[in-house]
Amino acid sequence: MNKGESSPSLAIFEDNLFTWVDSFKIPAQASCYSVIRSKKKPSLYGITDMVFNLSIPQRLEEYFSSYREENKEEWVSHIQSYQDPKTGWFKEGVFNYGFHFKEHSTAFAISALHLLGGRPVFPLRLAKKLNTRKKVEKWLKKTPEWGLLYWPGSHKGGGVAAIFATLGPEFHPHENFFEWYFDWLDARADPDIGFWRLGWIHRINKNRLTIQELGGAVHYYWVYEFMGHPFPHPEKIIDATLSLQNDLGLWDGEVSYCIDLDAMFCLLRSCKQAGGYRKEDIQKAVKKYLRHVIPTLNDKRFLFEQYTSAHKLTGCLEAIAEIQKHYPRLVETRVPWQETLDITPWI
């Protein structure tokens, strides 16, 4: 920003936030929120998304104070009710919202519980199957999808690691789990783009670079950053991510969602690790993104019409928090927003 130039403000969005959250609330049922506004059906993703959508702008405690029927303890209990005592997985019925894998819903629920000061009630049985290097390497090779479904498939490989990272060392499958985990991933990151290109689709097109590679890789980078392990090839990550930005400043379409968080995280964290590599280009990309997104969030009609899924807004808000963490003068908010990925490596 130029000297004397005021920061764009999100005050209007912040004024509308509680009304937007309330539009997902299930009438006469405390701690129950739908993930799709029109469905009015209690959802694990509904309640967990609201934890993030209120925690990121630091409005969660204010929300509880404003709505006496809502309280942190009930939210914790409600999220815990979705856990299977036999397996430890969190799920909302036969299929999760958006067909997210159980690894994603479990990591998301445990991260939301962590933000609320809670924990899962039951252990994750999968931990017993990841207590040797050989088991971890076999799991990373076979379980996450590395091909056409690379992005959603990474919810498995990243989500499980995020669970253990959030819960802490006493819950790790083995004291060397993350050493084995990072060793396998480091050795297979593509030196030309930083991301991983390990699937059959990459054997067909060895130069493939799409938002699928970006959206897949970042689920591992969240864990890398949280555990203090350096990214492989951070300069190449920056080059690849910048090349995927569209004319509006977003990374997919016209409405900001999680892929934009993925891009911002890759750019800003990689830049720090790479000693400021392409810092000016990254700043331009960030400003281009904000020029489009801030007016849309401040437009109440746009907010309610485009963000009919509670989950869609979560990634957008986290993208702004990530920007504000590195460039606090670029966005004006009531209080500095909270980058929850520094508290728990999943969203």
mmCIF file of N, CA and C in Angstrom, residues 18-113:
data_model
loop_
_atom_site.group_PDB
_atom_site.id
_atom_site.type_symbol
_atom_site.label_atom_id
_atom_site.label_comp_id
_atom_site.label_asym_id
_atom_site.label_seq_id
_atom_site.Cartn_x
_atom_site.Cartn_y
_atom_site.Cartn_z
ATOM 1 N N PHE A 18 -23.035 -12.649 12.046
ATOM 2 C CA PHE A 18 -23.922 -13.393 12.937
ATOM 3 C C PHE A 18 -25.237 -13.739 12.238
ATOM 4 N N THR A 19 -25.746 -12.813 11.435
ATOM 5 C CA THR A 19 -26.990 -13.078 10.701
ATOM 6 C C THR A 19 -26.781 -14.209 9.710
ATOM 7 N N TRP A 20 -25.615 -14.212 9.059
ATOM 8 C CA TRP A 20 -25.296 -15.302 8.129
ATOM 9 C C TRP A 20 -25.205 -16.627 8.870
ATOM 10 N N VAL A 21 -24.517 -16.663 10.001
ATOM 11 C CA VAL A 21 -24.412 -17.887 10.803
ATOM 12 C C VAL A 21 -25.795 -18.360 11.230
ATOM 13 N N ASP A 22 -26.630 -17.443 11.686
ATOM 14 C CA ASP A 22 -27.975 -17.802 12.153
ATOM 15 C C ASP A 22 -28.825 -18.421 11.052
ATOM 16 N N SER A 23 -28.535 -18.076 9.816
ATOM 17 C CA SER A 23 -29.338 -18.606 8.709
ATOM 18 C C SER A 23 -29.142 -20.111 8.526
ATOM 19 N N PHE A 24 -28.127 -20.681 9.160
ATOM 20 C CA PHE A 24 -27.873 -22.119 9.104
ATOM 21 C C PHE A 24 -28.356 -22.841 10.363
ATOM 22 N N LYS A 25 -28.818 -22.095 11.317
ATOM 23 C CA LYS A 25 -29.211 -22.670 12.596
ATOM 24 C C LYS A 25 -30.499 -23.474 12.469
ATOM 25 N N ILE A 26 -30.561 -24.624 13.149
ATOM 26 C CA ILE A 26 -31.764 -25.439 13.184
ATOM 27 C C ILE A 26 -32.680 -24.880 14.264
ATOM 28 N N PRO A 27 -33.896 -24.462 13.931
ATOM 29 C CA PRO A 27 -34.785 -23.844 14.918
ATOM 30 C C PRO A 27 -35.009 -24.728 16.143
ATOM 31 N N ALA A 28 -34.955 -24.110 17.299
ATOM 32 C CA ALA A 28 -35.268 -24.756 18.587
ATOM 33 C C ALA A 28 -34.327 -25.914 18.929
ATOM 34 N N GLN A 29 -33.147 -25.961 18.306
ATOM 35 C CA GLN A 29 -32.177 -27.005 18.624
ATOM 36 C C GLN A 29 -30.815 -26.360 18.865
ATOM 37 N N ALA A 30 -30.427 -26.254 20.103
ATOM 38 C CA ALA A 30 -29.147 -25.639 20.439
ATOM 39 C C ALA A 30 -28.001 -26.443 19.855
ATOM 40 N N SER A 31 -26.986 -25.765 19.423
ATOM 41 C CA SER A 31 -25.745 -26.321 18.880
ATOM 42 C C SER A 31 -25.931 -27.104 17.582
ATOM 43 N N CYS A 32 -27.066 -26.931 16.912
ATOM 44 C CA CYS A 32 -27.329 -27.654 15.669
ATOM 45 C C CYS A 32 -27.372 -26.695 14.485
ATOM 46 N N TYR A 33 -26.528 -26.956 13.495
ATOM 47 C CA TYR A 33 -26.452 -26.131 12.304
ATOM 48 C C TYR A 33 -26.390 -27.035 11.085
ATOM 49 N N SER A 34 -27.047 -26.610 10.021
ATOM 50 C CA SER A 34 -26.952 -27.330 8.758
ATOM 51 C C SER A 34 -25.703 -26.862 8.027
ATOM 52 N N VAL A 35 -25.180 -27.691 7.152
ATOM 53 C CA VAL A 35 -24.052 -27.271 6.340
ATOM 54 C C VAL A 35 -24.550 -26.623 5.050
ATOM 55 N N ILE A 36 -25.739 -27.025 4.609
ATOM 56 C CA ILE A 36 -26.410 -26.379 3.481
ATOM 57 C C ILE A 36 -27.619 -25.642 4.041
ATOM 58 N N ARG A 37 -27.693 -24.344 3.800
ATOM 59 C CA ARG A 37 -28.715 -23.527 4.442
ATOM 60 C C ARG A 37 -30.122 -24.058 4.215
ATOM 61 N N SER A 38 -30.425 -24.460 2.999
ATOM 62 C CA SER A 38 -31.796 -24.831 2.656
ATOM 63 C C SER A 38 -32.234 -26.168 3.259
ATOM 64 N N LYS A 39 -31.297 -27.001 3.684
ATOM 65 C CA LYS A 39 -31.659 -28.344 4.134
ATOM 66 C C LYS A 39 -32.164 -28.381 5.575
ATOM 67 N N LYS A 40 -31.668 -27.500 6.418
ATOM 68 C CA LYS A 40 -32.100 -27.445 7.817
ATOM 69 C C LYS A 40 -32.023 -28.820 8.480
ATOM 70 N N LYS A 41 -30.876 -29.463 8.287
ATOM 71 C CA LYS A 41 -30.640 -30.769 8.885
ATOM 72 C C LYS A 41 -29.333 -30.700 9.676
ATOM 73 N N PRO A 42 -29.352 -31.112 10.953
ATOM 74 C CA PRO A 42 -28.115 -31.063 11.749
ATOM 75 C C PRO A 42 -26.962 -31.777 11.050
ATOM 76 N N SER A 43 -25.809 -31.163 11.060
ATOM 77 C CA SER A 43 -24.664 -31.687 10.318
ATOM 78 C C SER A 43 -23.384 -31.502 11.121
ATOM 79 N N LEU A 44 -22.533 -32.521 11.074
ATOM 80 C CA LEU A 44 -21.207 -32.383 11.677
ATOM 81 C C LEU A 44 -20.458 -31.217 11.048
ATOM 82 N N TYR A 45 -20.559 -31.098 9.714
ATOM 83 C CA TYR A 45 -19.874 -29.998 9.034
ATOM 84 C C TYR A 45 -20.533 -28.660 9.349
ATOM 85 N N GLY A 46 -21.836 -28.662 9.596
ATOM 86 C CA GLY A 46 -22.489 -27.418 9.959
ATOM 87 C C GLY A 46 -21.917 -26.827 11.229
ATOM 88 N N ILE A 47 -21.848 -27.624 12.292
ATOM 89 C CA ILE A 47 -21.362 -27.114 13.571
ATOM 90 C C ILE A 47 -19.854 -26.852 13.536
ATOM 91 N N THR A 48 -19.089 -27.740 12.905
ATOM 92 C CA THR A 48 -17.641 -27.530 12.882
ATOM 93 C C THR A 48 -17.259 -26.331 12.026
ATOM 94 N N ASP A 49 -17.961 -26.131 10.915
ATOM 95 C CA ASP A 49 -17.672 -24.942 10.117
ATOM 96 C C ASP A 49 -17.954 -23.666 10.890
ATOM 97 N N MET A 50 -19.004 -23.673 11.693
ATOM 98 C CA MET A 50 -19.307 -22.468 12.468
ATOM 99 C C MET A 50 -18.243 -22.195 13.524
ATOM 100 N N VAL A 51 -17.607 -23.249 14.039
ATOM 101 C CA VAL A 51 -16.481 -23.042 14.953
ATOM 102 C C VAL A 51 -15.404 -22.229 14.250
ATOM 103 N N PHE A 52 -15.079 -22.623 13.020
ATOM 104 C CA PHE A 52 -14.040 -21.917 12.275
ATOM 105 C C PHE A 52 -14.506 -20.542 11.803
ATOM 106 N N ASN A 53 -15.731 -20.470 11.290
ATOM 107 C CA ASN A 53 -16.209 -19.197 10.745
ATOM 108 C C ASN A 53 -16.346 -18.118 11.812
ATOM 109 N N LEU A 54 -16.469 -18.522 13.060
ATOM 110 C CA LEU A 54 -16.516 -17.557 14.155
ATOM 111 C C LEU A 54 -15.158 -17.402 14.842
ATOM 112 N N SER A 55 -14.351 -18.449 14.837
ATOM 113 C CA SER A 55 -13.034 -18.375 15.479
ATOM 114 C C SER A 55 -12.048 -17.545 14.670
ATOM 115 N N ILE A 56 -12.095 -17.664 13.341
ATOM 116 C CA ILE A 56 -11.126 -16.944 12.501
ATOM 117 C C ILE A 56 -11.233 -15.431 12.707
ATOM 118 N N PRO A 57 -12.435 -14.827 12.648
ATOM 119 C CA PRO A 57 -12.530 -13.387 12.909
ATOM 120 C C PRO A 57 -12.606 -13.061 14.402
ATOM 121 N N GLN A 58 -12.355 -14.049 15.243
ATOM 122 C CA GLN A 58 -12.333 -13.880 16.703
ATOM 123 C C GLN A 58 -13.664 -13.359 17.238
ATOM 124 N N ARG A 59 -14.754 -14.023 16.826
ATOM 125 C CA ARG A 59 -16.087 -13.621 17.262
ATOM 126 C C ARG A 59 -16.816 -14.746 18.020
ATOM 127 N N LEU A 60 -16.135 -15.845 18.283
ATOM 128 C CA LEU A 60 -16.798 -17.002 18.892
ATOM 129 C C LEU A 60 -17.328 -16.690 20.287
ATOM 130 N N GLU A 61 -16.508 -16.101 21.122
ATOM 131 C CA GLU A 61 -16.949 -15.789 22.494
ATOM 132 C C GLU A 61 -18.071 -14.757 22.478
ATOM 133 N N GLU A 62 -17.998 -13.803 21.569
ATOM 134 C CA GLU A 62 -19.060 -12.810 21.434
ATOM 135 C C GLU A 62 -20.365 -13.473 21.007
ATOM 136 N N TYR A 63 -20.265 -14.460 20.131
ATOM 137 C CA TYR A 63 -21.462 -15.166 19.679
ATOM 138 C C TYR A 63 -22.116 -15.896 20.845
ATOM 139 N N PHE A 64 -21.323 -16.577 21.641
ATOM 140 C CA PHE A 64 -21.872 -17.272 22.796
ATOM 141 C C PHE A 64 -22.503 -16.295 23.789
ATOM 142 N N SER A 65 -21.894 -15.131 23.952
ATOM 143 C CA SER A 65 -22.445 -14.126 24.866
ATOM 144 C C SER A 65 -23.749 -13.543 24.344
ATOM 145 N N SER A 66 -23.875 -13.487 23.022
ATOM 146 C CA SER A 66 -25.060 -12.893 22.405
ATOM 147 C C SER A 66 -26.232 -13.863 22.334
ATOM 148 N N TYR A 67 -25.945 -15.151 22.348
ATOM 149 C CA TYR A 67 -26.984 -16.174 22.212
ATOM 150 C C TYR A 67 -26.881 -17.124 23.408
ATOM 151 N N ARG A 68 -27.652 -16.849 24.421
ATOM 152 C CA ARG A 68 -27.534 -17.577 25.681
ATOM 153 C C ARG A 68 -27.833 -19.065 25.526
ATOM 154 N N GLU A 69 -28.618 -19.423 24.512
ATOM 155 C CA GLU A 69 -28.936 -20.844 24.320
ATOM 156 C C GLU A 69 -27.745 -21.619 23.748
ATOM 157 N N GLU A 70 -26.719 -20.901 23.283
ATOM 158 C CA GLU A 70 -25.533 -21.541 22.731
ATOM 159 C C GLU A 70 -24.385 -21.429 23.738
ATOM 160 N N ASN A 71 -23.651 -22.499 23.911
ATOM 161 C CA ASN A 71 -22.483 -22.426 24.782
ATOM 162 C C ASN A 71 -21.427 -23.434 24.336
ATOM 163 N N LYS A 72 -20.209 -23.174 24.724
ATOM 164 C CA LYS A 72 -19.069 -23.958 24.268
ATOM 165 C C LYS A 72 -19.185 -25.432 24.655
ATOM 166 N N GLU A 73 -19.643 -25.692 25.867
ATOM 167 C CA GLU A 73 -19.728 -27.082 26.338
ATOM 168 C C GLU A 73 -20.696 -27.896 25.481
ATOM 169 N N GLU A 74 -21.834 -27.308 25.116
ATOM 170 C CA GLU A 74 -22.790 -28.027 24.271
ATOM 171 C C GLU A 74 -22.244 -28.245 22.869
ATOM 172 N N TRP A 75 -21.519 -27.276 22.362
ATOM 173 C CA TRP A 75 -20.918 -27.444 21.035
ATOM 174 C C TRP A 75 -19.901 -28.591 21.059
ATOM 175 N N VAL A 76 -19.100 -28.661 22.116
ATOM 176 C CA VAL A 76 -18.132 -29.751 22.248
ATOM 177 C C VAL A 76 -18.851 -31.094 22.292
ATOM 178 N N SER A 77 -19.879 -31.199 23.106
ATOM 179 C CA SER A 77 -20.624 -32.455 23.239
ATOM 180 C C SER A 77 -21.294 -32.849 21.927
ATOM 181 N N HIS A 78 -21.813 -31.849 21.216
ATOM 182 C CA HIS A 78 -22.494 -32.144 19.965
ATOM 183 C C HIS A 78 -21.516 -32.690 18.930
ATOM 184 N N ILE A 79 -20.342 -32.099 18.832
ATOM 185 C CA ILE A 79 -19.330 -32.595 17.896
ATOM 186 C C ILE A 79 -18.883 -33.994 18.307
ATOM 187 N N GLN A 80 -18.663 -34.205 19.581
ATOM 188 C CA GLN A 80 -18.232 -35.519 20.066
ATOM 189 C C GLN A 80 -19.253 -36.618 19.755
ATOM 190 N N SER A 81 -20.519 -36.247 19.649
ATOM 191 C CA SER A 81 -21.572 -37.239 19.414
ATOM 192 C C SER A 81 -21.465 -37.892 18.041
ATOM 193 N N TYR A 82 -20.680 -37.308 17.142
ATOM 194 C CA TYR A 82 -20.517 -37.867 15.798
ATOM 195 C C TYR A 82 -19.382 -38.896 15.731
ATOM 196 N N GLN A 83 -18.707 -39.161 16.834
ATOM 197 C CA GLN A 83 -17.578 -40.083 16.807
ATOM 198 C C GLN A 83 -18.028 -41.524 17.026
ATOM 199 N N ASP A 84 -17.482 -42.416 16.218
ATOM 200 C CA ASP A 84 -17.741 -43.847 16.353
ATOM 201 C C ASP A 84 -16.820 -44.398 17.446
ATOM 202 N N PRO A 85 -17.375 -44.917 18.542
ATOM 203 C CA PRO A 85 -16.526 -45.398 19.645
ATOM 204 C C PRO A 85 -15.655 -46.588 19.276
ATOM 205 N N LYS A 86 -16.037 -47.339 18.249
ATOM 206 C CA LYS A 86 -15.273 -48.522 17.867
ATOM 207 C C LYS A 86 -14.035 -48.177 17.043
ATOM 208 N N THR A 87 -14.162 -47.185 16.175
ATOM 209 C CA THR A 87 -13.056 -46.863 15.265
ATOM 210 C C THR A 87 -12.364 -45.537 15.583
ATOM 211 N N GLY A 88 -13.093 -44.641 16.218
ATOM 212 C CA GLY A 88 -12.556 -43.310 16.485
ATOM 213 C C GLY A 88 -12.826 -42.306 15.392
ATOM 214 N N TRP A 89 -13.376 -42.774 14.237
ATOM 215 C CA TRP A 89 -13.671 -41.852 13.146
ATOM 216 C C TRP A 89 -14.907 -41.003 13.476
ATOM 217 N N PHE A 90 -14.905 -39.767 12.967
ATOM 218 C CA PHE A 90 -16.075 -38.886 13.036
ATOM 219 C C PHE A 90 -16.760 -38.905 11.675
ATOM 220 N N LYS A 91 -18.071 -39.153 11.653
ATOM 221 C CA LYS A 91 -18.821 -39.158 10.399
ATOM 222 C C LYS A 91 -20.235 -38.671 10.646
ATOM 223 N N GLU A 92 -20.885 -38.192 9.576
ATOM 224 C CA GLU A 92 -22.275 -37.757 9.689
ATOM 225 C C GLU A 92 -23.170 -38.637 8.818
ATOM 226 N N GLY A 93 -23.342 -39.881 9.218
ATOM 227 C CA GLY A 93 -24.173 -40.790 8.443
ATOM 228 C C GLY A 93 -23.369 -41.599 7.452
ATOM 229 N N VAL A 94 -24.056 -42.119 6.442
ATOM 230 C CA VAL A 94 -23.395 -42.973 5.447
ATOM 231 C C VAL A 94 -22.365 -42.182 4.642
ATOM 232 N N PHE A 95 -22.747 -40.980 4.221
ATOM 233 C CA PHE A 95 -21.850 -40.136 3.440
ATOM 234 C C PHE A 95 -21.693 -38.778 4.119
ATOM 235 N N ASN A 96 -20.466 -38.331 4.230
ATOM 236 C CA ASN A 96 -20.224 -36.988 4.739
ATOM 237 C C ASN A 96 -20.638 -35.946 3.706
ATOM 238 N N TYR A 97 -20.807 -34.712 4.173
ATOM 239 C CA TYR A 97 -21.074 -33.601 3.267
ATOM 240 C C TYR A 97 -20.012 -33.569 2.163
ATOM 241 N N GLY A 98 -20.470 -33.415 0.938
ATOM 242 C CA GLY A 98 -19.558 -33.321 -0.200
ATOM 243 C C GLY A 98 -18.765 -34.584 -0.459
ATOM 244 N N PHE A 99 -19.221 -35.708 0.092
ATOM 245 C CA PHE A 99 -18.520 -36.995 -0.046
ATOM 246 C C PHE A 99 -17.091 -36.924 0.490
ATOM 247 N N HIS A 100 -16.873 -36.055 1.486
ATOM 248 C CA HIS A 100 -15.556 -36.009 2.113
ATOM 249 C C HIS A 100 -15.269 -37.343 2.797
ATOM 250 N N PHE A 101 -14.033 -37.785 2.678
ATOM 251 C CA PHE A 101 -13.624 -39.027 3.330
ATOM 252 C C PHE A 101 -13.669 -38.873 4.852
ATOM 253 N N LYS A 102 -13.747 -39.999 5.552
ATOM 254 C CA LYS A 102 -13.806 -39.983 7.016
ATOM 255 C C LYS A 102 -12.546 -39.361 7.617
ATOM 256 N N GLU A 103 -11.423 -39.456 6.896
ATOM 257 C CA GLU A 103 -10.198 -38.832 7.381
ATOM 258 C C GLU A 103 -10.336 -37.319 7.446
ATOM 259 N N HIS A 104 -11.047 -36.747 6.462
ATOM 260 C CA HIS A 104 -11.262 -35.302 6.448
ATOM 261 C C HIS A 104 -12.201 -34.891 7.574
ATOM 262 N N SER A 105 -13.344 -35.568 7.687
ATOM 263 C CA SER A 105 -14.320 -35.181 8.713
ATOM 264 C C SER A 105 -13.752 -35.364 10.111
ATOM 265 N N THR A 106 -12.906 -36.373 10.299
ATOM 266 C CA THR A 106 -12.312 -36.601 11.620
ATOM 267 C C THR A 106 -11.289 -35.531 11.955
ATOM 268 N N ALA A 107 -10.425 -35.223 11.000
ATOM 269 C CA ALA A 107 -9.440 -34.160 11.239
ATOM 270 C C ALA A 107 -10.133 -32.826 11.486
ATOM 271 N N PHE A 108 -11.197 -32.568 10.726
ATOM 272 C CA PHE A 108 -11.925 -31.307 10.862
ATOM 273 C C PHE A 108 -12.612 -31.226 12.225
ATOM 274 N N ALA A 109 -13.227 -32.324 12.646
ATOM 275 C CA ALA A 109 -13.911 -32.348 13.945
ATOM 276 C C ALA A 109 -12.920 -32.196 15.095
ATOM 277 N N ILE A 110 -11.796 -32.892 15.022
ATOM 278 C CA ILE A 110 -10.800 -32.817 16.095
ATOM 279 C C ILE A 110 -10.181 -31.425 16.150
ATOM 280 N N SER A 111 -9.986 -30.804 14.994
ATOM 281 C CA SER A 111 -9.460 -29.433 14.975
ATOM 282 C C SER A 111 -10.467 -28.456 15.577
ATOM 283 N N ALA A 112 -11.751 -28.629 15.244
ATOM 284 C CA ALA A 112 -12.785 -27.766 15.829
ATOM 285 C C ALA A 112 -12.857 -27.965 17.336
ATOM 286 N N LEU A 113 -12.788 -29.206 17.777
ATOM 287 C CA LEU A 113 -12.789 -29.473 19.220
ATOM 288 C C LEU A 113 -11.599 -28.792 19.891
#
